[in-house]
């Protein structure tokens, strides 16, 4: 029995030892495996021979093409970036202090110890710009430096300068600055008319204060309308990321040329609740920028060519009615009397297909081409009249400052006086049809009216046609603007609403004795 017990213990101890050895071997192999795989990593620090393999990566003709593209983008960025500037503008505004300071109860205790005088408050704006001449001329957006009392410009080499405003053009949102410097790196300005939808472009600037950022995308569309009817431009749309702070920076083509000036976006939601890029950004075409800059530097103001026509886009149905092969061109719906177009013989129903040999894609492109020309310039118009092609030469006039960009005949009316707060547009054939008016009705259509204006309180509405002011016929938008500015005190107007006409008196303070029609 004793021998058997000893034998049992010896056999079990041997098995237990073998089990322990197996467990230790398993644990050691697990640790070695984990160390080899990088978990938890303690053994890596003690293994000087360990190195993460880099790998050869992909190769081949297709990869070489992409590598070549990368080198090209790098070259563009290296060339353009030295011409980019960061702009910080400061605006000093006067802010009234608390109304409590005017309270008699407050003054009974404190007297005039706290005089209620306006205090100054400084507001800062960040934006971008691009150097276009070695002697320090810079283009940017007007809204970047609007009402600025101080402009500081930082170059890519971190030098800073005080910027001087040469001139600004709110209608295109373009401004020109000057710094006292020489031999600066510049960006060349290209021809924006050569752009096509799908072209690769790069946006440069300082989004959210992140200096000298470059983004890449494509031209998404051309000839986009301005966000404000008082502005003049056919914007380039791009999906290259543009964010707050990019304003005024250049949009560059694959040749490293500036083809646009980044100016506004359809915003999403960014850091801190600010509007951020969702891939829909817009740039002023470089041809417009060039024209504006040259005028501002030479003359201190911008002059634009003017035809004097109201035009509309060509739908497929209209193109068919006018015997046209496609929808390219701009349909003339109204010619301003005594305008350059009228003197050259342009008529309602003419379709302008080309200007100086350049094909007109739509009405906005016509506006852009004409406004980029100088008054006095001769424009050769290739038109189609009654299905027959012909050419007219027009000596352009100077575009009135109060025309809207949409049709060349719009106006905003006076900002003061009895007829303030009215925006009108030409009564085109299409509008006449929409409003159900006969061909005998002439005048201008109210497109927008301030509800607090005397005219609105007197009963005028959007869609009303103003035929006369103070018994003087309104034949065009410029004529409306002139008569409205001259009208003083109580003003007598004749309006047509849905085919019914009548006189209406408008009082400067909004009180009137008219019965609404």
Coordinates of C-alpha atoms in Angstrom, one line a residue:
X1 CA 0.0 0.0 0.0
X2 CA 2.8 2.4 0.9
X3 CA 4.7 1.6 -2.3
X4 CA 1.6 2.2 -4.3
X5 CA 1.0 5.6 -2.7
X6 CA 4.5 6.7 -3.5
X7 CA 4.2 5.5 -7.0
X8 CA 0.9 7.4 -7.4
X9 CA 2.4 10.6 -6.1
X10 CA 5.5 10.2 -8.4
X11 CA 3.3 9.6 -11.4
X12 CA 1.0 12.6 -10.7
X13 CA 3.9 15.0 -10.0
X14 CA 5.4 14.0 -13.3
X15 CA 2.1 14.8 -15.1
X16 CA 1.7 18.0 -13.2
X17 CA 5.2 19.1 -14.2
X18 CA 4.5 18.3 -17.8
X19 CA 1.3 20.3 -17.6
X20 CA 3.1 23.3 -16.1
X21 CA 5.8 23.2 -18.8
X22 CA 3.1 23.1 -21.5
X23 CA 1.3 26.1 -20.0
X24 CA 4.6 28.1 -19.8
X25 CA 5.4 27.2 -23.4
X26 CA 2.0 28.3 -24.5
X27 CA 2.2 31.6 -22.6
X28 CA 5.7 32.3 -24.0
X29 CA 4.6 31.6 -27.5
X30 CA 1.6 33.9 -27.1
X31 CA 3.8 36.7 -25.8
X32 CA 6.2 36.2 -28.6
X33 CA 3.3 36.2 -31.1
X34 CA 1.8 39.3 -29.7
X35 CA 5.2 41.1 -29.7
X36 CA 5.7 40.0 -33.3
X37 CA 2.3 41.4 -34.2
X38 CA 2.9 44.7 -32.4
X39 CA 0.7 43.9 -29.3
X40 CA 1.1 45.2 -26.8
X41 CA 4.4 46.6 -28.1
X42 CA 6.8 46.5 -25.1
X43 CA 9.0 44.0 -26.9
X44 CA 9.3 46.4 -29.9
X45 CA 11.1 49.0 -27.9
X46 CA 13.7 46.4 -26.9
X47 CA 14.2 45.0 -30.3
X48 CA 16.6 47.4 -32.2
X49 CA 16.5 45.2 -35.3
X50 CA 12.8 45.6 -35.8
X51 CA 11.6 47.9 -38.6
X52 CA 8.2 48.3 -40.3
X53 CA 8.6 47.4 -44.0
X54 CA 7.9 50.3 -46.4
X55 CA 6.9 48.2 -49.4
X56 CA 7.5 49.1 -53.0
X57 CA 4.0 50.3 -53.7
X58 CA 2.2 50.2 -57.0
X59 CA 3.9 50.9 -60.2
X60 CA 3.1 50.8 -63.9
X61 CA 2.1 53.2 -66.8
X62 CA -1.2 54.2 -65.2
X63 CA 0.5 55.0 -61.9
X64 CA 3.1 57.0 -63.7
X65 CA 0.4 59.1 -65.3
X66 CA -1.0 60.0 -61.8
X67 CA 2.5 60.7 -60.5
X68 CA 3.0 63.1 -63.4
X69 CA -0.3 64.8 -62.5
X70 CA 0.9 65.2 -58.9
X71 CA 4.1 66.8 -60.1
X72 CA 2.1 69.2 -62.2
X73 CA -0.2 70.2 -59.4
X74 CA 2.8 70.7 -57.1
X75 CA 4.5 72.9 -59.7
X76 CA 1.3 75.1 -60.0
X77 CA 1.1 75.5 -56.3
X78 CA 4.8 76.4 -56.0
X79 CA 4.4 79.0 -58.7
X80 CA 1.2 80.6 -57.6
X81 CA 1.5 80.6 -53.8
X82 CA 4.2 83.3 -53.6
X83 CA 1.7 85.7 -55.2
X84 CA -1.1 85.0 -52.6
X85 CA -1.7 87.4 -49.8
X86 CA -3.6 87.3 -46.6
X87 CA -5.8 90.4 -45.9
X88 CA -7.0 91.6 -42.6
X89 CA -9.2 94.7 -42.7
X90 CA -10.5 96.7 -39.7
X91 CA -13.7 98.7 -39.7
X92 CA -14.5 101.2 -36.9
X93 CA -18.2 101.6 -36.3
X94 CA -19.9 103.8 -33.8
X95 CA -22.3 102.0 -31.4
X96 CA -24.8 103.8 -29.2
X97 CA -24.5 102.9 -25.5
X98 CA -27.3 101.6 -23.4
X99 CA -30.7 103.4 -23.6
X100 CA -30.6 103.4 -19.8
X101 CA -28.2 106.3 -19.9
X102 CA -31.0 108.5 -21.3
X103 CA -33.4 107.5 -18.5
X104 CA -34.3 110.5 -16.2
X105 CA -34.3 108.1 -13.2
X106 CA -30.8 107.0 -13.9
X107 CA -29.6 110.5 -14.5
X108 CA -31.2 111.6 -11.2
X109 CA -28.6 109.6 -9.4
X110 CA -25.6 109.7 -11.7
X111 CA -26.1 113.0 -13.6
X112 CA -23.8 113.2 -16.7
X113 CA -21.1 111.0 -15.3
X114 CA -21.8 108.6 -18.1
X115 CA -22.5 110.7 -21.2
X116 CA -24.4 108.8 -23.8
X117 CA -22.0 109.3 -26.7
X118 CA -21.4 106.8 -29.4
X119 CA -18.5 104.5 -28.6
X120 CA -16.2 103.1 -31.3
X121 CA -16.2 99.3 -31.9
X122 CA -13.7 97.6 -34.1
X123 CA -14.6 94.8 -36.4
X124 CA -12.2 92.6 -38.3
X125 CA -12.5 90.7 -41.6
X126 CA -10.2 88.1 -43.0
X127 CA -9.8 87.5 -46.7
X128 CA -7.3 86.7 -49.5
X129 CA -5.9 88.5 -52.5
X130 CA -3.5 87.9 -55.4
X131 CA -0.6 90.1 -56.5
X132 CA -0.9 90.9 -60.2
X133 CA 2.0 93.4 -60.7
X134 CA 5.6 93.4 -59.4
X135 CA 5.1 97.0 -58.0
X136 CA 2.4 95.9 -55.5
X137 CA -1.1 96.0 -57.2
X138 CA -3.4 93.4 -55.6
X139 CA -6.9 92.3 -56.5
X140 CA -9.4 91.0 -54.0
X141 CA -13.1 91.2 -53.3
X142 CA -14.9 94.4 -52.4
X143 CA -16.6 92.8 -49.5
X144 CA -13.3 91.9 -47.9
X145 CA -12.3 95.6 -47.5
X146 CA -15.7 97.3 -47.6
X147 CA -15.7 100.4 -45.3
X148 CA -12.3 99.4 -43.9
X149 CA -10.4 102.0 -42.0
X150 CA -7.2 99.9 -41.9
X151 CA -5.9 97.2 -44.2
X152 CA -3.0 94.9 -43.3
X153 CA -1.6 92.6 -46.0
X154 CA 0.7 89.7 -45.3
X155 CA 2.8 88.1 -48.0
X156 CA 3.7 84.4 -48.3
X157 CA 7.2 85.3 -46.9
X158 CA 5.5 86.7 -43.7
X159 CA 6.3 90.3 -44.5
X160 CA 3.4 92.7 -43.7
X161 CA 2.4 96.0 -45.4
X162 CA -0.3 98.6 -45.0
X163 CA -2.7 98.3 -47.9
X164 CA -4.0 101.4 -49.8
X165 CA -7.4 101.1 -51.5
X166 CA -7.0 102.1 -55.2
X167 CA -10.7 101.6 -56.0
X168 CA -13.6 99.2 -55.6
X169 CA -16.5 98.1 -57.8
X170 CA -19.5 96.7 -55.8
X171 CA -21.3 95.6 -59.0
X172 CA -18.6 92.9 -59.6
X173 CA -17.4 92.6 -55.9
X174 CA -13.8 93.4 -57.1
X175 CA -11.4 95.8 -55.4
X176 CA -7.8 96.8 -56.1
X177 CA -5.2 97.5 -53.4
X178 CA -1.7 98.8 -53.5
X179 CA 1.3 98.2 -51.2
X180 CA 4.6 100.0 -51.1
X181 CA 6.8 97.1 -52.4
X182 CA 8.8 96.2 -55.5
X183 CA 10.0 93.1 -57.4
X184 CA 7.1 91.0 -56.0
X185 CA 6.2 87.6 -57.2
X186 CA 3.0 87.8 -59.3
X187 CA 0.4 85.5 -60.8
X188 CA -0.4 85.7 -64.5
X189 CA -4.0 86.5 -65.4
X190 CA -5.5 84.1 -68.1
X191 CA -8.5 84.3 -70.4
X192 CA -11.6 83.0 -68.6
X193 CA -13.5 82.7 -71.9
X194 CA -11.4 79.6 -72.7
X195 CA -12.8 77.7 -69.7
X196 CA -15.0 74.6 -70.2
X197 CA -17.1 72.7 -67.8
X198 CA -15.0 69.9 -66.4
X199 CA -11.7 71.8 -66.5
X200 CA -9.5 71.2 -63.5
X201 CA -8.9 74.3 -61.4
X202 CA -7.2 75.1 -58.1
X203 CA -8.4 77.6 -55.4
X204 CA -5.9 79.5 -53.4
X205 CA -6.5 81.5 -50.2
X206 CA -6.7 81.6 -46.4
X207 CA -9.9 79.7 -45.4
X208 CA -10.8 80.1 -41.7
X209 CA -7.4 81.9 -41.3
X210 CA -5.4 78.8 -42.4
X211 CA -2.8 80.7 -44.4
X212 CA -2.0 79.8 -48.0
X213 CA -4.3 76.8 -48.5
X214 CA -4.7 75.1 -51.9
X215 CA -7.7 73.1 -52.9
X216 CA -8.5 71.4 -56.2
X217 CA -11.6 70.7 -58.1
X218 CA -13.3 71.2 -61.4
X219 CA -15.3 73.9 -63.2
X220 CA -18.9 72.8 -62.4
X221 CA -20.7 75.3 -64.6
X222 CA -20.3 78.6 -66.4
X223 CA -22.4 81.7 -66.7
X224 CA -24.1 81.5 -63.3
X225 CA -26.1 84.6 -62.3
X226 CA -25.1 87.0 -59.6
X227 CA -26.6 86.6 -56.1
X228 CA -27.8 90.2 -56.2
X229 CA -29.7 91.7 -59.2
X230 CA -27.6 94.9 -58.9
X231 CA -24.4 93.0 -59.6
X232 CA -22.8 92.3 -63.0
X233 CA -21.1 89.0 -63.7
X234 CA -21.6 85.6 -65.1
X235 CA -19.9 83.6 -62.4
X236 CA -17.8 80.5 -62.7
X237 CA -19.1 77.6 -60.5
X238 CA -16.6 75.2 -59.0
X239 CA -16.4 72.3 -56.5
X240 CA -12.9 73.3 -55.4
X241 CA -13.4 73.9 -51.7
X242 CA -14.0 77.6 -51.0
X243 CA -14.6 78.7 -47.4
X244 CA -14.8 81.9 -45.4
X245 CA -11.4 83.6 -45.8
X246 CA -11.0 82.3 -49.4
X247 CA -12.8 85.4 -50.6
X248 CA -10.5 87.4 -53.0
X249 CA -8.1 84.5 -53.6
X250 CA -7.6 83.3 -57.2
X251 CA -9.1 80.4 -59.1
X252 CA -6.2 79.0 -61.2
X253 CA -6.2 76.8 -64.3
X254 CA -3.7 74.0 -65.1
X255 CA -1.4 76.5 -66.8
X256 CA -1.1 78.4 -63.5
X257 CA -3.1 81.3 -64.7
X258 CA -5.7 83.2 -62.7
X259 CA -9.1 82.5 -64.4
X260 CA -11.3 83.7 -61.6
X261 CA -11.5 85.5 -58.2
X262 CA -13.2 83.4 -55.5
X263 CA -16.1 85.4 -54.1
X264 CA -19.1 83.5 -52.6
X265 CA -20.4 80.1 -51.8
X266 CA -23.6 78.2 -51.1
X267 CA -22.7 77.5 -47.4
X268 CA -23.0 74.4 -45.3
X269 CA -22.2 74.4 -41.6
X270 CA -18.6 74.8 -40.5
X271 CA -16.6 75.0 -37.2
X272 CA -18.3 77.3 -34.8
X273 CA -21.4 77.5 -36.9
X274 CA -19.8 79.4 -39.7
X275 CA -20.8 78.7 -43.3
X276 CA -18.5 76.1 -44.9
X277 CA -18.0 74.7 -48.3
X278 CA -20.4 72.0 -49.6
X279 CA -18.8 72.0 -53.0
X280 CA -20.7 74.9 -54.6
X281 CA -18.5 78.0 -54.9
X282 CA -18.4 80.9 -57.3
X283 CA -15.7 83.0 -58.8
X284 CA -15.7 86.3 -60.8
X285 CA -14.3 85.5 -64.3
X286 CA -10.8 86.9 -64.9
X287 CA -11.9 88.8 -68.0
X288 CA -14.2 90.8 -65.8
X289 CA -11.5 91.3 -63.1
X290 CA -9.1 92.5 -65.7
X291 CA -11.5 95.1 -67.1
X292 CA -12.5 96.4 -63.6
X293 CA -8.8 96.6 -62.5
X294 CA -7.7 98.5 -65.6
X295 CA -10.5 101.0 -65.2
X296 CA -9.9 101.5 -61.5
X297 CA -6.2 102.0 -61.8
X298 CA -6.4 104.3 -64.9
X299 CA -9.6 106.2 -64.1
X300 CA -10.6 105.6 -60.5
X301 CA -14.0 104.3 -61.6
X302 CA -15.4 101.5 -63.8
X303 CA -17.2 102.3 -67.1
X304 CA -19.1 99.6 -68.9
X305 CA -20.5 99.1 -72.3
X306 CA -24.2 99.2 -72.9
X307 CA -26.5 98.0 -75.7
X308 CA -29.9 99.0 -74.4
X309 CA -31.9 95.8 -74.8
X310 CA -33.9 93.5 -72.7
X311 CA -33.0 89.9 -73.5
X312 CA -34.2 86.5 -72.5
X313 CA -32.9 82.9 -72.7
X314 CA -33.9 80.7 -75.6
X315 CA -36.0 77.7 -74.7
X316 CA -36.2 74.8 -77.2
X317 CA -39.7 75.9 -78.1
X318 CA -38.6 79.5 -78.7
X319 CA -35.7 78.3 -80.8
X320 CA -38.1 76.3 -82.9
X321 CA -40.4 79.3 -83.3
X322 CA -37.5 81.4 -84.5
X323 CA -36.1 78.8 -86.9
X324 CA -32.9 78.3 -84.9
X325 CA -30.8 75.1 -84.9
X326 CA -30.2 75.3 -81.2
X327 CA -30.8 77.4 -78.1
X328 CA -27.5 79.4 -78.2
X329 CA -27.9 83.1 -78.2
X330 CA -30.0 85.8 -76.6
X331 CA -33.5 86.7 -77.6
X332 CA -34.2 90.5 -77.8
X333 CA -37.5 91.2 -76.2
X334 CA -37.3 95.0 -75.9
X335 CA -35.1 97.8 -77.3
X336 CA -34.7 101.0 -75.3
X337 CA -35.6 104.0 -77.4
X338 CA -32.6 106.1 -78.6
X339 CA -30.2 103.5 -77.1
X340 CA -27.1 102.2 -79.1
X341 CA -29.1 99.1 -80.0
X342 CA -32.0 101.2 -81.3
X343 CA -29.7 103.4 -83.3
X344 CA -28.0 100.4 -84.9
X345 CA -31.3 98.9 -86.0
X346 CA -31.8 96.1 -83.5
X347 CA -35.4 95.0 -83.2
X348 CA -37.6 93.0 -80.9
X349 CA -37.4 89.3 -81.9
X350 CA -33.8 89.5 -83.1
X351 CA -31.6 86.7 -81.7
X352 CA -28.0 87.7 -81.0
X353 CA -25.8 84.7 -81.7
X354 CA -22.3 86.2 -81.7
X355 CA -20.5 89.3 -80.4
X356 CA -17.2 90.1 -82.3
X357 CA -17.1 86.5 -83.4
X358 CA -17.6 85.0 -80.0
X359 CA -20.6 82.6 -79.7
X360 CA -23.2 83.6 -77.2
X361 CA -24.3 80.7 -75.0
X362 CA -27.1 82.6 -73.3
X363 CA -28.3 86.0 -72.2
X364 CA -26.0 86.3 -69.2
X365 CA -23.0 85.7 -71.4
X366 CA -24.1 88.5 -73.7
X367 CA -24.4 90.9 -70.7
X368 CA -20.9 89.9 -69.5
X369 CA -19.3 90.4 -72.9
X370 CA -20.9 93.8 -73.4
X371 CA -20.2 95.1 -69.9
X372 CA -16.5 94.0 -70.2
X373 CA -16.2 96.3 -73.3
X374 CA -15.6 100.1 -73.0
X375 CA -18.1 102.8 -74.0
X376 CA -17.4 103.9 -77.5
X377 CA -16.2 100.4 -78.6
X378 CA -17.8 99.0 -81.8
X379 CA -19.4 95.6 -81.4
X380 CA -20.2 93.4 -84.4
X381 CA -23.4 91.5 -83.6
X382 CA -24.2 88.4 -85.6
X383 CA -28.0 88.1 -85.4
X384 CA -30.9 86.0 -86.8
X385 CA -33.9 88.0 -87.9
X386 CA -36.9 86.2 -89.3
X387 CA -34.7 83.1 -89.9
X388 CA -32.1 85.1 -91.8
X389 CA -28.6 85.7 -90.6
X390 CA -27.2 89.2 -90.7
X391 CA -24.6 91.4 -89.0
X392 CA -25.1 94.8 -87.3
X393 CA -22.4 97.0 -85.9
X394 CA -23.2 98.8 -82.7
X395 CA -21.2 101.6 -81.1
X396 CA -21.7 100.9 -77.4
X397 CA -22.9 103.6 -74.9
X398 CA -22.0 103.8 -71.2
X399 CA -24.0 101.6 -69.0
X400 CA -26.2 103.6 -66.5
X401 CA -25.3 102.8 -62.9
X402 CA -28.8 101.9 -61.9
X403 CA -29.5 99.2 -64.4
X404 CA -30.0 95.7 -63.0
X405 CA -27.8 92.9 -64.4
X406 CA -30.6 90.6 -65.4
X407 CA -31.8 92.2 -68.5
X408 CA -29.9 95.4 -69.0
X409 CA -33.1 97.4 -68.5
X410 CA -33.9 96.9 -64.9
X411 CA -33.7 99.5 -62.2
X412 CA -34.1 99.9 -58.5
X413 CA -35.8 103.3 -58.3
X414 CA -34.8 106.1 -56.0
X415 CA -33.7 105.4 -52.4
X416 CA -35.3 108.7 -51.2
X417 CA -38.4 110.6 -52.1
X418 CA -42.1 109.7 -52.5
X419 CA -41.4 106.7 -54.8
X420 CA -38.7 105.2 -52.8
X421 CA -38.6 101.4 -52.2
X422 CA -39.8 100.4 -55.7
X423 CA -37.9 98.0 -57.9
X424 CA -39.0 97.8 -61.5
X425 CA -38.1 96.0 -64.7
X426 CA -38.9 96.3 -68.4
X427 CA -42.3 95.2 -69.6
X428 CA -41.1 92.5 -72.0
X429 CA -43.3 90.5 -74.4
X430 CA -43.1 87.5 -72.1
X431 CA -44.1 89.5 -69.0
X432 CA -46.9 91.1 -71.0
X433 CA -48.2 87.7 -71.8
X434 CA -47.9 86.5 -68.2
X435 CA -49.8 89.5 -66.9
X436 CA -52.5 89.2 -69.5
X437 CA -51.9 92.7 -70.9
X438 CA -52.7 94.0 -74.4
X439 CA -50.1 95.4 -76.7
X440 CA -51.4 98.9 -76.0
X441 CA -50.2 98.8 -72.4
X442 CA -46.7 100.4 -72.0
X443 CA -44.7 101.1 -68.9
X444 CA -42.6 99.2 -66.3
X445 CA -43.4 96.3 -64.0
X446 CA -43.0 96.5 -60.3
X447 CA -40.8 93.5 -59.5
X448 CA -40.3 94.3 -55.8
X449 CA -41.7 96.8 -53.4
X450 CA -40.8 97.7 -49.8
X451 CA -43.9 96.9 -47.7
X452 CA -43.2 100.0 -45.5
X453 CA -42.8 102.4 -48.5
X454 CA -45.3 105.1 -49.3
X455 CA -46.1 103.4 -52.6
X456 CA -47.0 100.1 -50.8
X457 CA -49.2 101.9 -48.3
X458 CA -50.9 103.6 -51.1
X459 CA -51.8 100.2 -52.6
X460 CA -49.2 99.5 -55.2
X461 CA -48.2 95.8 -55.5
X462 CA -45.7 93.6 -57.3
X463 CA -46.9 92.9 -60.8
X464 CA -48.5 96.4 -61.2
X465 CA -47.5 98.2 -64.4
X466 CA -46.7 101.9 -63.9
X467 CA -47.7 103.6 -67.1
X468 CA -47.2 107.3 -66.1
X469 CA -45.8 109.5 -63.3
X470 CA -47.2 113.0 -62.9
X471 CA -49.0 112.5 -66.2
X472 CA -45.6 111.8 -67.9
X473 CA -45.5 108.5 -69.8
X474 CA -43.1 105.9 -68.5
X475 CA -41.5 104.4 -71.7
X476 CA -38.5 102.6 -70.1
X477 CA -36.8 101.8 -66.9
X478 CA -34.3 104.7 -67.2
X479 CA -37.3 107.0 -67.9
X480 CA -39.0 105.7 -64.7
X481 CA -35.8 106.3 -62.7
X482 CA -35.6 109.9 -64.0
X483 CA -39.3 110.7 -63.4
X484 CA -39.3 109.0 -59.9
X485 CA -36.3 111.1 -58.8
X486 CA -37.9 114.3 -60.0
X487 CA -41.2 113.6 -58.4
X488 CA -41.7 115.6 -55.2
X489 CA -44.5 115.8 -52.6
X490 CA -47.7 114.0 -53.6
X491 CA -47.2 112.0 -56.7
X492 CA -49.8 111.0 -59.2
X493 CA -49.2 107.6 -61.0
X494 CA -51.3 105.7 -63.5
X495 CA -51.1 101.9 -63.0
X496 CA -52.4 98.9 -64.8
X497 CA -53.3 95.9 -62.8
X498 CA -54.3 92.7 -64.6
X499 CA -55.7 94.8 -67.5
X500 CA -57.5 97.4 -65.4
X501 CA -56.1 100.9 -65.2
X502 CA -56.5 103.8 -62.9
X503 CA -54.8 106.8 -61.2
X504 CA -53.3 106.6 -57.7
X505 CA -51.9 109.4 -55.5
X506 CA -48.9 108.6 -53.3
X507 CA -48.1 110.8 -50.3
X508 CA -44.6 111.1 -49.0
X509 CA -45.6 110.0 -45.5
X510 CA -47.8 107.2 -46.8
X511 CA -51.2 108.7 -46.1
X512 CA -53.5 108.8 -49.1
X513 CA -57.1 109.0 -50.0
X514 CA -57.2 106.4 -52.7
X515 CA -59.5 103.5 -52.9
X516 CA -57.7 100.3 -53.5
X517 CA -58.5 98.8 -56.9

